[in-house]
Coordinates of C-alpha atoms in Angstrom, one line a residue:
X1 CA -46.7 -48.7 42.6
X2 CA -49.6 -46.5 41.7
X3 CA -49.3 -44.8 45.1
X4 CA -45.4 -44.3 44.9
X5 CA -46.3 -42.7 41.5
X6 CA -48.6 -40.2 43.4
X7 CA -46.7 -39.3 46.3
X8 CA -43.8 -38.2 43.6
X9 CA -46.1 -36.1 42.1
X10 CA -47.5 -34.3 45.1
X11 CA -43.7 -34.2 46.8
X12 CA -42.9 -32.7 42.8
X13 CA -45.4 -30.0 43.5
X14 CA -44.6 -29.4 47.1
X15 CA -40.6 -28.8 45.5
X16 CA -40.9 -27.2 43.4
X17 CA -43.7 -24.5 44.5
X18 CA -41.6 -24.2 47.4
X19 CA -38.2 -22.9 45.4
X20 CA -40.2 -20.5 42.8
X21 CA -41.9 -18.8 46.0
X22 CA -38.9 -18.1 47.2
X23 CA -36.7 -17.6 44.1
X24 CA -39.9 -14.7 43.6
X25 CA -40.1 -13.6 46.8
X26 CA -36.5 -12.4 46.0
X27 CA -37.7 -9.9 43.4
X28 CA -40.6 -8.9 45.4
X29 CA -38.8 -7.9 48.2
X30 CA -36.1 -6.2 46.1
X31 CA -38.8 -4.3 44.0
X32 CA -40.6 -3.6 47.3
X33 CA -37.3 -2.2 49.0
X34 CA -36.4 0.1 45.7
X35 CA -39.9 1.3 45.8
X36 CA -41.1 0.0 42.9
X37 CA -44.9 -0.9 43.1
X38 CA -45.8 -4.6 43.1
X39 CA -48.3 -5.4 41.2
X40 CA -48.9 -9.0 41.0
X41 CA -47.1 -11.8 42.8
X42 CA -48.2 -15.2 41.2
X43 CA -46.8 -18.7 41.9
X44 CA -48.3 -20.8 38.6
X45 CA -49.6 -20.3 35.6
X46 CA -52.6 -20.5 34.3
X47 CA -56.2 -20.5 35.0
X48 CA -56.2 -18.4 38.9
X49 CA -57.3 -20.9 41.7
X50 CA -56.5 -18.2 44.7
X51 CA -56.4 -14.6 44.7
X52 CA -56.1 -12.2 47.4
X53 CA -56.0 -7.9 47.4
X54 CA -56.4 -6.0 50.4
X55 CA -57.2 -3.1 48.2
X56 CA -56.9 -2.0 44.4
X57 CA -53.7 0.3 44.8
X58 CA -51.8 -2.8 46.2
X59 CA -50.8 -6.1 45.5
X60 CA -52.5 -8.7 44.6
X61 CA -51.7 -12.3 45.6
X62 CA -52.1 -15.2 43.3
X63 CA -51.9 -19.2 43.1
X64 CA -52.6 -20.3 39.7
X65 CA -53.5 -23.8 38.6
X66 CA -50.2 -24.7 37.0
X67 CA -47.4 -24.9 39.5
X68 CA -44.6 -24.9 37.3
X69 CA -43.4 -21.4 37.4
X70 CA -44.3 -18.3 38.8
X71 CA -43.7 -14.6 38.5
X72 CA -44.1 -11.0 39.6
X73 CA -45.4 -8.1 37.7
X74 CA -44.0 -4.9 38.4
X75 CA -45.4 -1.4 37.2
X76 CA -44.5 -0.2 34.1
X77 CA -44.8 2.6 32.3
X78 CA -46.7 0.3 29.7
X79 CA -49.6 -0.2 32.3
X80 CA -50.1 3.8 32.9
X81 CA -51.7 5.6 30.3
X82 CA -50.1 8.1 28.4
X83 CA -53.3 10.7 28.9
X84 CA -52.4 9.7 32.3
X85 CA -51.3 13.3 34.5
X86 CA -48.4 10.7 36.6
X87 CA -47.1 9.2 32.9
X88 CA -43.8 11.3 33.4
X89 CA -43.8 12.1 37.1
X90 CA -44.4 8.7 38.4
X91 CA -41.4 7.0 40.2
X92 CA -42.6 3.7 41.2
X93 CA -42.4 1.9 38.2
X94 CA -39.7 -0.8 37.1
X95 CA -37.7 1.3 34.3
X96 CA -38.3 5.0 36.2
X97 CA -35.5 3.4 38.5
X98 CA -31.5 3.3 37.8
X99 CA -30.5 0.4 35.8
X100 CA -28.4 -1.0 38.9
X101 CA -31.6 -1.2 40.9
X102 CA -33.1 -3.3 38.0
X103 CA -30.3 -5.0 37.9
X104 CA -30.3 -5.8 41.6
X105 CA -34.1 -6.4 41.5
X106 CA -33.8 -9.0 38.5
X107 CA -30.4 -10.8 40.1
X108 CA -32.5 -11.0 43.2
X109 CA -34.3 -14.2 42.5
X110 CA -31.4 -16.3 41.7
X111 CA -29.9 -14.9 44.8
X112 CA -32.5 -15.8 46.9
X113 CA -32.1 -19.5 46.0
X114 CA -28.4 -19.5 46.9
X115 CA -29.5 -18.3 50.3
X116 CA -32.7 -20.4 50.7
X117 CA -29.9 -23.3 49.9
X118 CA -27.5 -22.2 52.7
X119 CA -30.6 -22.2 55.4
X120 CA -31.6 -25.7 54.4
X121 CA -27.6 -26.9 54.8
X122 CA -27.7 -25.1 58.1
X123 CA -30.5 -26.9 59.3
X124 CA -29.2 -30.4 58.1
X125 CA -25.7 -29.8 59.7
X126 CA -27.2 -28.9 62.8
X127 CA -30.0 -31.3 62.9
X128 CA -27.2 -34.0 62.2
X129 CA -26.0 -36.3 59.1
X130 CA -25.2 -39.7 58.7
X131 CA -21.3 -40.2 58.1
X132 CA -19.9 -43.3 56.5
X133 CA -16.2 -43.2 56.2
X134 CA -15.0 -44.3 52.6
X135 CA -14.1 -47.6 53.1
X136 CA -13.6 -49.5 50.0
X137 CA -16.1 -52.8 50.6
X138 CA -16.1 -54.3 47.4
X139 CA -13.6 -54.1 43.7
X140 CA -15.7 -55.1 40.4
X141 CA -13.7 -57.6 37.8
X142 CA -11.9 -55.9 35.3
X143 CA -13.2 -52.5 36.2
X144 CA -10.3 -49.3 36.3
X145 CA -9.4 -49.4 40.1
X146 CA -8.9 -53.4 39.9
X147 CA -6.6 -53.1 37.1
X148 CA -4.3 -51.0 40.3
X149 CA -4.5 -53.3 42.5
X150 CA -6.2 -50.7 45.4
X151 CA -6.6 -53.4 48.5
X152 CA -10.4 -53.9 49.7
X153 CA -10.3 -52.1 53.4
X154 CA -8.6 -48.9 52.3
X155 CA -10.1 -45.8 53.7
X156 CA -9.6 -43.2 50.8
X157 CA -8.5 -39.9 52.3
X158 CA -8.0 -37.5 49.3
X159 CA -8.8 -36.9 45.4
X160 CA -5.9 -34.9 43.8
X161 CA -5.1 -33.7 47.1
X162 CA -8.3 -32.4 48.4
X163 CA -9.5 -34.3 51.5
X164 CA -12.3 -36.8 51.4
X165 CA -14.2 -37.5 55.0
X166 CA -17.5 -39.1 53.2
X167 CA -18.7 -40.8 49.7
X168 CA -20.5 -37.9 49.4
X169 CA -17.1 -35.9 49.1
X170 CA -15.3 -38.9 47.1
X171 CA -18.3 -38.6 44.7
X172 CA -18.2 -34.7 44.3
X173 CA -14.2 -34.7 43.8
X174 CA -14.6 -37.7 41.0
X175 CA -17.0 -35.4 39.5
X176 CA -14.7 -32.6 39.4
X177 CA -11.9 -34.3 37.7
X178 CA -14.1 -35.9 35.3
X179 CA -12.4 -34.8 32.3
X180 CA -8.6 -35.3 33.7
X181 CA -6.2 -37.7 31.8
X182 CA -5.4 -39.4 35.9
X183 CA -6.8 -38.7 39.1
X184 CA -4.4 -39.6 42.2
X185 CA -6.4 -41.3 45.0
X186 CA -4.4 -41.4 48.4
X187 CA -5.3 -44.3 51.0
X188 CA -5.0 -45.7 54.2
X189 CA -4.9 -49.4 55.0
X190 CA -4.5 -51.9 58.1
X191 CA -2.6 -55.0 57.1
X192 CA -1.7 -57.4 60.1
X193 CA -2.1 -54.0 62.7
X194 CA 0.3 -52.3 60.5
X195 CA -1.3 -49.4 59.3
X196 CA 0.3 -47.7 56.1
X197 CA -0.4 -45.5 53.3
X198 CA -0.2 -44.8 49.7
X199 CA -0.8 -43.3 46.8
X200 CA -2.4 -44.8 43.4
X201 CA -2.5 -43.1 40.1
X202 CA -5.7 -43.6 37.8
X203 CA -5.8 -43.0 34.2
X204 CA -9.1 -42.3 32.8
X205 CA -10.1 -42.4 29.4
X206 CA -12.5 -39.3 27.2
X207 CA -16.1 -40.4 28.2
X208 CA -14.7 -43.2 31.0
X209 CA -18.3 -42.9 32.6
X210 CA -20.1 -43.7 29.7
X211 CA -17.8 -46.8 28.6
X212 CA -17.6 -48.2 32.2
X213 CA -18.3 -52.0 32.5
X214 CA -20.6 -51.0 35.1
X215 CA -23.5 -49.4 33.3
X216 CA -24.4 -46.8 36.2
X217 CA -24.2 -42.8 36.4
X218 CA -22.6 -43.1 39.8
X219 CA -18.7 -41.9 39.5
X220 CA -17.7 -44.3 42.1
X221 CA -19.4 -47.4 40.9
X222 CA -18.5 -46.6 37.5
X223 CA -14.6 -47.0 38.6
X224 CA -15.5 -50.6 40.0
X225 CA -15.7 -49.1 43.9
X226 CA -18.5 -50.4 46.2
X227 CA -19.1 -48.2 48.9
X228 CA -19.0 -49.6 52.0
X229 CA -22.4 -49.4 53.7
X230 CA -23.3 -52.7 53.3
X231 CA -22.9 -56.0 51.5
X232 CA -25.2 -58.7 50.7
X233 CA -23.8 -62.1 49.9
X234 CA -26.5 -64.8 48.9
X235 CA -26.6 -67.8 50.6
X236 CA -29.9 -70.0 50.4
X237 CA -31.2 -73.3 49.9
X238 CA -34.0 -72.2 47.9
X239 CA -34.2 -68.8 45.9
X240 CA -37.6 -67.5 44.2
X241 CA -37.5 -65.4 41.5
X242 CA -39.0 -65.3 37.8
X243 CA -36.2 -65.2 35.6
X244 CA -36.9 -64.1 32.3
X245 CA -34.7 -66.8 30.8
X246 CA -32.6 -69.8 31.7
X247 CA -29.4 -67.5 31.7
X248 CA -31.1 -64.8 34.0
X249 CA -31.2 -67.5 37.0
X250 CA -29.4 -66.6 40.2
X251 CA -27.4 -69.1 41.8
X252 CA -26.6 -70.0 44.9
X253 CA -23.5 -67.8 46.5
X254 CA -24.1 -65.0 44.1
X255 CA -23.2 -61.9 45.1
X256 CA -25.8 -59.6 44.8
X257 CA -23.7 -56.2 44.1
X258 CA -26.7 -53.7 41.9
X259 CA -30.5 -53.7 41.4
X260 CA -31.3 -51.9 38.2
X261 CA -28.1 -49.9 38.8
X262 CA -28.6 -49.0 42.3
X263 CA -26.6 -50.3 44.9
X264 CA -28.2 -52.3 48.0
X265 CA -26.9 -49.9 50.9
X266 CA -28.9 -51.2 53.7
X267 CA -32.2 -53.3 54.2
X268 CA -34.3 -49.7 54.2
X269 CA -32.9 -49.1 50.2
X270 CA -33.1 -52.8 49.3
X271 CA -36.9 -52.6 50.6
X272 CA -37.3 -49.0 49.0
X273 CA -36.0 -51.1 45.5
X274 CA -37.9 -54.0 45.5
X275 CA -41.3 -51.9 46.4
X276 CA -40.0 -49.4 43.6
X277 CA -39.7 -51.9 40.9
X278 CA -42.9 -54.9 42.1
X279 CA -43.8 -56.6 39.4
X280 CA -41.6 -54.8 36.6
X281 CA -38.0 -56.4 34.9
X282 CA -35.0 -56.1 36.9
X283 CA -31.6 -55.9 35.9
X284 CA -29.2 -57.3 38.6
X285 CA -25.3 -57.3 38.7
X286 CA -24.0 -59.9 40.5
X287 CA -20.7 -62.1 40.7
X288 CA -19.8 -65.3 40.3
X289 CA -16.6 -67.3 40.0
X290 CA -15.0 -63.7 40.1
X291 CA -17.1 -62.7 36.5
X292 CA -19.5 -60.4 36.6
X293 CA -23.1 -61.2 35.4
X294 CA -26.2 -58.9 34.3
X295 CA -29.1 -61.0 35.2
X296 CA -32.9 -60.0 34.1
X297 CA -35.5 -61.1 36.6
X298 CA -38.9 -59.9 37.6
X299 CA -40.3 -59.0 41.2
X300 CA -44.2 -60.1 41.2
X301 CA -46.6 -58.1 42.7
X302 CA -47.5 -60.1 46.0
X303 CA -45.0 -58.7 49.0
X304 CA -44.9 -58.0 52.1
X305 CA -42.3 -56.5 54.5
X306 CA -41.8 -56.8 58.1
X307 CA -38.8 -56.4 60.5
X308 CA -36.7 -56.3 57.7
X309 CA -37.6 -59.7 56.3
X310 CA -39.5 -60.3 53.0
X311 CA -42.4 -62.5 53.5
X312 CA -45.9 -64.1 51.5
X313 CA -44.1 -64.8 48.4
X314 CA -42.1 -61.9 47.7
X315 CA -40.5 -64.2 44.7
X316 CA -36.6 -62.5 46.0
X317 CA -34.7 -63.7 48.6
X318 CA -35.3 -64.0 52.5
X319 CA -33.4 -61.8 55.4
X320 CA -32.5 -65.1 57.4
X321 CA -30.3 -66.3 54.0
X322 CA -28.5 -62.8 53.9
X323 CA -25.2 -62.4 55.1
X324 CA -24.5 -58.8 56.3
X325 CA -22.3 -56.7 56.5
X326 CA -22.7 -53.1 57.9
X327 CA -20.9 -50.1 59.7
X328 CA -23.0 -48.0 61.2
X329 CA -22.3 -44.3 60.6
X330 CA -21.7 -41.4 62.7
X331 CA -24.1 -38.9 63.0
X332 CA -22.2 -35.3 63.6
X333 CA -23.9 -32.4 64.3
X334 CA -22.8 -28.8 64.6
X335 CA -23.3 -25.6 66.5
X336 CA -25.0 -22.4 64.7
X337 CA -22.1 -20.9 63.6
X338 CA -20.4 -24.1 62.7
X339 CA -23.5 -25.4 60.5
X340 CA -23.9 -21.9 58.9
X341 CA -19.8 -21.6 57.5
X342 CA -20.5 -25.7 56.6
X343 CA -23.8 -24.9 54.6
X344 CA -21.8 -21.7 52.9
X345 CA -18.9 -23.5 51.8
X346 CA -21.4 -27.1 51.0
X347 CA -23.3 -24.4 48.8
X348 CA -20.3 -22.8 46.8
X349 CA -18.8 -26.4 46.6
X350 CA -22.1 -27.8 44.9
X351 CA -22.6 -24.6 42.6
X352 CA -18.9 -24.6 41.5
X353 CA -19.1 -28.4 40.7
X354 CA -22.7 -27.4 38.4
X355 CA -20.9 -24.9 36.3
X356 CA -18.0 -27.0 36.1
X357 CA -20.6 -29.8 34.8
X358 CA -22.7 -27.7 32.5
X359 CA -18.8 -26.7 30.7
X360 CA -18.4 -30.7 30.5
X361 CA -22.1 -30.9 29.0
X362 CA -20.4 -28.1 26.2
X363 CA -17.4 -29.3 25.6
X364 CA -18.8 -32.8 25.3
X365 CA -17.3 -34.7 28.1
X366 CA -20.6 -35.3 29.6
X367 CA -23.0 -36.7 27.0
X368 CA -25.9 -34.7 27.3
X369 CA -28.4 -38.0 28.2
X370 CA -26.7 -37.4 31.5
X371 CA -29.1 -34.5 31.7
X372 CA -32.4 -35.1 34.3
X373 CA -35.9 -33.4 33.9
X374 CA -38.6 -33.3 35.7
X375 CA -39.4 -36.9 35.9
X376 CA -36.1 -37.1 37.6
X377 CA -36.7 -34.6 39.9
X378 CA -40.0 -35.9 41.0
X379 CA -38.3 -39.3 42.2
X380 CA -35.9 -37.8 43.9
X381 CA -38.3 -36.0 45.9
X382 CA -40.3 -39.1 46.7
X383 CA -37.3 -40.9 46.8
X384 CA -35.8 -38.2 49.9
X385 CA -38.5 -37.8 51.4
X386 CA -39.1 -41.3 52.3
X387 CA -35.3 -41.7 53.7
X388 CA -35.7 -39.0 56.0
X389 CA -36.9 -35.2 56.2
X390 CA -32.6 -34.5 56.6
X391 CA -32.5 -36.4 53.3
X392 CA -35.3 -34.1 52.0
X393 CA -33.7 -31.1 53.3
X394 CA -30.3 -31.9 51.1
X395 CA -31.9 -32.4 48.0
X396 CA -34.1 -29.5 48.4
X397 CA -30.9 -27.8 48.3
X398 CA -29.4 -29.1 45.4
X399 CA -32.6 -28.5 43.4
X400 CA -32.6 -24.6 44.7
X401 CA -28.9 -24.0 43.6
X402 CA -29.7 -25.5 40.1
X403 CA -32.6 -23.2 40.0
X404 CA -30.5 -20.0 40.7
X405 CA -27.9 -21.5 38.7
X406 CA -30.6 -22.0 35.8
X407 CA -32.2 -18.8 35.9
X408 CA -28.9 -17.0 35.4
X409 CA -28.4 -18.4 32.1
X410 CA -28.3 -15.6 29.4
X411 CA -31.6 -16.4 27.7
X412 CA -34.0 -13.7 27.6
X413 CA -37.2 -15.0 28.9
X414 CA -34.9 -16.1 31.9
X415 CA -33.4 -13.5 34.9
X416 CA -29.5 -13.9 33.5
X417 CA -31.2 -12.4 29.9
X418 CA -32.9 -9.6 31.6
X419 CA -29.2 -8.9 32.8
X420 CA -28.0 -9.0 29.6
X421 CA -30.7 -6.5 28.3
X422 CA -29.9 -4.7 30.8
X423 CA -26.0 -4.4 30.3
X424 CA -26.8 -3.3 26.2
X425 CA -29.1 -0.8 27.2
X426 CA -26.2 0.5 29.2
X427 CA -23.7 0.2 26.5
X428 CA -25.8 1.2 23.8
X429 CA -27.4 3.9 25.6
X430 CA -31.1 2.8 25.0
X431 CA -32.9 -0.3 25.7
X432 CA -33.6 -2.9 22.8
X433 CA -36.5 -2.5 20.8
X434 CA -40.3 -3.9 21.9
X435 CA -39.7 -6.2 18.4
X436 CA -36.6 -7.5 18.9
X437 CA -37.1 -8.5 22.6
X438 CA -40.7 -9.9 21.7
X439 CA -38.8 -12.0 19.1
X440 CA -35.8 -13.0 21.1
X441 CA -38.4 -14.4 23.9
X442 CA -40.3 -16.4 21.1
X443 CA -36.8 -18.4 20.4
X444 CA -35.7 -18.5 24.0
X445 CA -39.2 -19.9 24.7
X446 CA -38.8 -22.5 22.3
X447 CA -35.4 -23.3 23.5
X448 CA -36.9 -23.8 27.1
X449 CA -39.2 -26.2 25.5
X450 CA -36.9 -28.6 23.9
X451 CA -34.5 -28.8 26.4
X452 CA -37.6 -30.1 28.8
X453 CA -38.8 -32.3 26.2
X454 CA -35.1 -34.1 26.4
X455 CA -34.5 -34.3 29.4
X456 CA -38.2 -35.9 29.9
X457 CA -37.4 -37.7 27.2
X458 CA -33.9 -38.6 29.1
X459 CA -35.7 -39.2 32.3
X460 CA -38.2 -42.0 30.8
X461 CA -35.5 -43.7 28.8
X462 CA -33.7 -44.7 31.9

C-alpha cells in the first residue's frame, strides 16, 4: 500500500512536470520567434535545484524544487534601467512588441497543450486501443433503465442520435446530455436469430447522478447499466472475508456487481482493487434474490496473486469459484493520417464536453464535489500507468486539455487574465495600473488556493 502511495506520487510528478514544460515551452518559443529575449525558463518553484546559462546575455535554464508550476520570464522594460542608453530604443522586450504578439505569446501555452494532446491521441490510435462494443451485461433493481424495460444483450448504437462504437463514447454522450429532461438511447438486439431494433426514451431527473441508487460518479452505472466486459457471479463452498457485521456477510450466489464503486472489468482491475484497498473497509454492491445490497467487508493484509488466482489467505474469494464471463475486445489501429484526424476530433470532442461540464458546475447541475484535485489526479496516473503505457498516454491527454482549458480562464495571475489585460489596454488605450494588477493577482491567488484546497478536500472525502 505504502508503495502504491509512492509510485502515484512520483507518476504525479512525472505528469504533471511533463504538461507545464510544454504548456511553457509554448511561450518560449512564441517569445523566442517574436524576438522577445528569454530570460528565464523555470519548471517549479521554489528553492533552484538545476540551473544552466551558456552565457549572461541568454537564457537561463531552471528546475526548481517544487514541481507544481513553472514559468518564463521575459524582458521587460521593468528589468532595464531607466539611466540605461537602450531604455527607449530597445525592442526585445515583452510590452516594446504589438499587443497581438503578446497576445499570441500569452495564448501560446494553452495552445501548446491542445497540440501536445493531439500527438499523444495520435500515438494511442496508431499504437492501437482496446474496443469493447456496448453490450448491455447486466440491469441493476429499480435503477432508471430497468424501469424501461431495455433487454440485457442490446448493443446501444446511439445517444440522441450521435453514434456510439465504445463505452467510452456511451459515457462521453451521457455526459453531454447531463442536464436534459430525456435522453433517447437506440439499440440493437438478437432474440431467437431475429435481430431487431429500437428506440427507448429516458427521463432523467435535475441532479439524477447524484440521487442514483447506485452511489457512483460513472454516468453509465449510475443509470443501472453494467458494461459488458466482464461478470463475476459467486459461487463457493467456502467464502473468507471479515465482515464488519453480521449483515455485511456475502452469501453464497451473490453477485458481485462494485468494489467501493468500481466495477470488476477483468481479473487485471479486480487484482488492481483488492491490492488498492489490502487491509482497508470495503463497500461491495452485490445482488441477491433480485435486491440489491451494500455490504461492508475488509480485505486483510496477507495476499498473494498468481495466474490470476488469489492465494495464502487473501480473506476474498478464489478464481476456481468464479464464473466468467468475458468478450475480448478488438484492438484497431490506424494509419498516420487516420490516427492524426481521430486524435483532432477525440481532442475537440473532450474539450467541448469540459466546457460543457464547467457551465453544469455554474449552473448547478453538477454539484461541485464532483470536482477532482490533485489527489485525484495522482491516482489516476498510477492508476494508468499500471494498465498500460496506451492507458497512460490517454489520460495524459485528458489532463493536458484541462490544463489549456484551465489556464484560459479569465483570472489574472492565469494566461486567459493576461488576455483580458491585454484586451482593456486595447480598449482603454493604456494598460491597467501596477496597483490594480498587483491587487487583482493577490485575489486571483487566493482564489487559486481555495479551489485546490476543495478539490483536495473533495479528493480525500471520496
Amino acid at each position: 500500500m505504502v508503495l502504491d502511495y509512492f509510485w502515484n506520487i512520483v507518476f504525479f510528478i512525472l505528469t504533471i512536470s511533463l504538461l507545464i514544460t510544454v504548456h511553457e515551452c509554448g511561450h518560449f518559443l512564441a517569445a523566442r520567434f517574436f524576438g522577445v529575449k528569454v530570460e528565464k525558463f523555470s519548471i517549479g518553484f521554489g528553492p533552484i535545484v538545476w540551473s544552466w546559462q551558456a552565457n549572461k546575455d541568454s537564457t537561463e535554464y531552471i528546475i526548481s524544487i517544487i514541481p507544481l508550476g513553472g514559468y518564463v520570464k521575459l524582458l521587460d522594460k521593468s528589468s532595464i534601467s531607466s539611466d540605461s542608453e537602450s531604455y527607449h530604443t530597445r525592442n526585445d522586450s515583452f510590452h516594446s512588441k504589438d499587443s497581438w504578439k503578446r497576445g499570441i505569446i500569452i495564448a501560446m501555452g494553452p495552445i501548446f497543450n491542445i497540440i501536445f494532446s493531439i500527438i499523444l491521441y495520435t500515438l494511442v490510435f496508431m499504437i492501437g486501443v482496446p474496443v469493447y462494443k456496448p453490450i448491455i451485461n447486466y440491469i441493476f433493481p429499480n435503477s432508471i433503465v430497468e424501469k424501461i424495460n431495455i433487454p440485457v444483450g442490446s448493443e446501444i448504437k446511439s445517444i440522441n442520435g450521435i453514434k456510439t462504437v465504445d463505452w467510452e463514447s456511451v459515457r462521453l454522450n451521457i455526459l453531454h446530455n447531463i442536464n436534459k429532461e430525456k435522453i433517447v438511447i437506440s439499440t440493437i438486439c438478437v432474440n431467437n436469430d431475429e435481430i431487431y431494433e429500437k428506440s427507448y426514451v429516458i427521463p432523467l431527473s435535475i441532479n439524477w447522478l447524484d440521487k442514483s441508487i447506485i452511489k457512483t460518479q460513472d454516468p453509465i452505472i449510475a443509470l443501472g447499466v453494467l458494461p459488458c466486459i466482464f461478470r463475476a457471479t459467486l459461487n463457493a463452498s467456502e467464502i473468507k472475508l471479515h465482515p464488519v457485521s453480521e449483515q455485511d456477510t456475502l452469501q453464497i450466489n451473490d453477485k458481485i456487481l462494485l468494489i467501493n464503486k468500481l466495477p470488476i472489468y477483468n481479473w487485471q482491475s479486480l487484482i488492481q482493487i483488492v491490492k488498492n484497498n489490502s487491509g482497508q473497509s470495503c463497500q461491495l454492491v452485490v445482488e441477491r434474490d433480485k435486491h440489491l445490497l451494500y455490504l461492508n467487508v475488509v480485505l486483510i493484509d496477507n495476499y498473494e496473486v498468481d495466474s490470476g488466482k488469489f492465494l495464502k489467505n487473501i480473506n476474498f474469494f478464489l478464481a476456481p469459484d468464479i464464473v466468467c464471463k468475458s468478450i475480448k475486445p478488438v484492438i484497431r489501429t490506424d494509419e498516420l493520417f487516420t490516427a492524426i484526424l481521430k486524435a483532432c476530433n477525440k481532442t475537440i470532442d473532450l474539450f467541448i464536453f469540459t466546457v460543457n461540464a464547467l457551465f453544469q458546475l455554474v449552473s448547478g447541475n453538477v454539484r461541485i464535489t464532483n470536482l477532482h484535485g490533485p489527489i485525484a489526479i495522482a491516482q489516476g496516473a498510477g492508476k494508468s500507468i499500471h494498465s498500460g503505457i496506451n492507458y497512460y498516454l490517454m489520460f495524459l491527454a485528458v489532463v493536458s486539455i484541462n490544463l489549456g482549458l484551465i489556464n484560459l480562464f479569465p483570472i489574472p495571475i492565469l494566461d486567459g487574465g493576461q488576455l483580458c489585460f491585454l484586451l482593456i489596454e486595447k480598449i482603454k488605450g493604456s494598460p491597467l495600473s501596477k496597483k490594480i494588477q498587483n491587487f487583482s493577482y493577490i485575489i486571483s491567488f487566493a482564489i487559486l488556493i481555495l479551489i485546490m484546497v476543495l478539490t483536495t478536500y473533495n479528493d480525500i472525502t471520496r
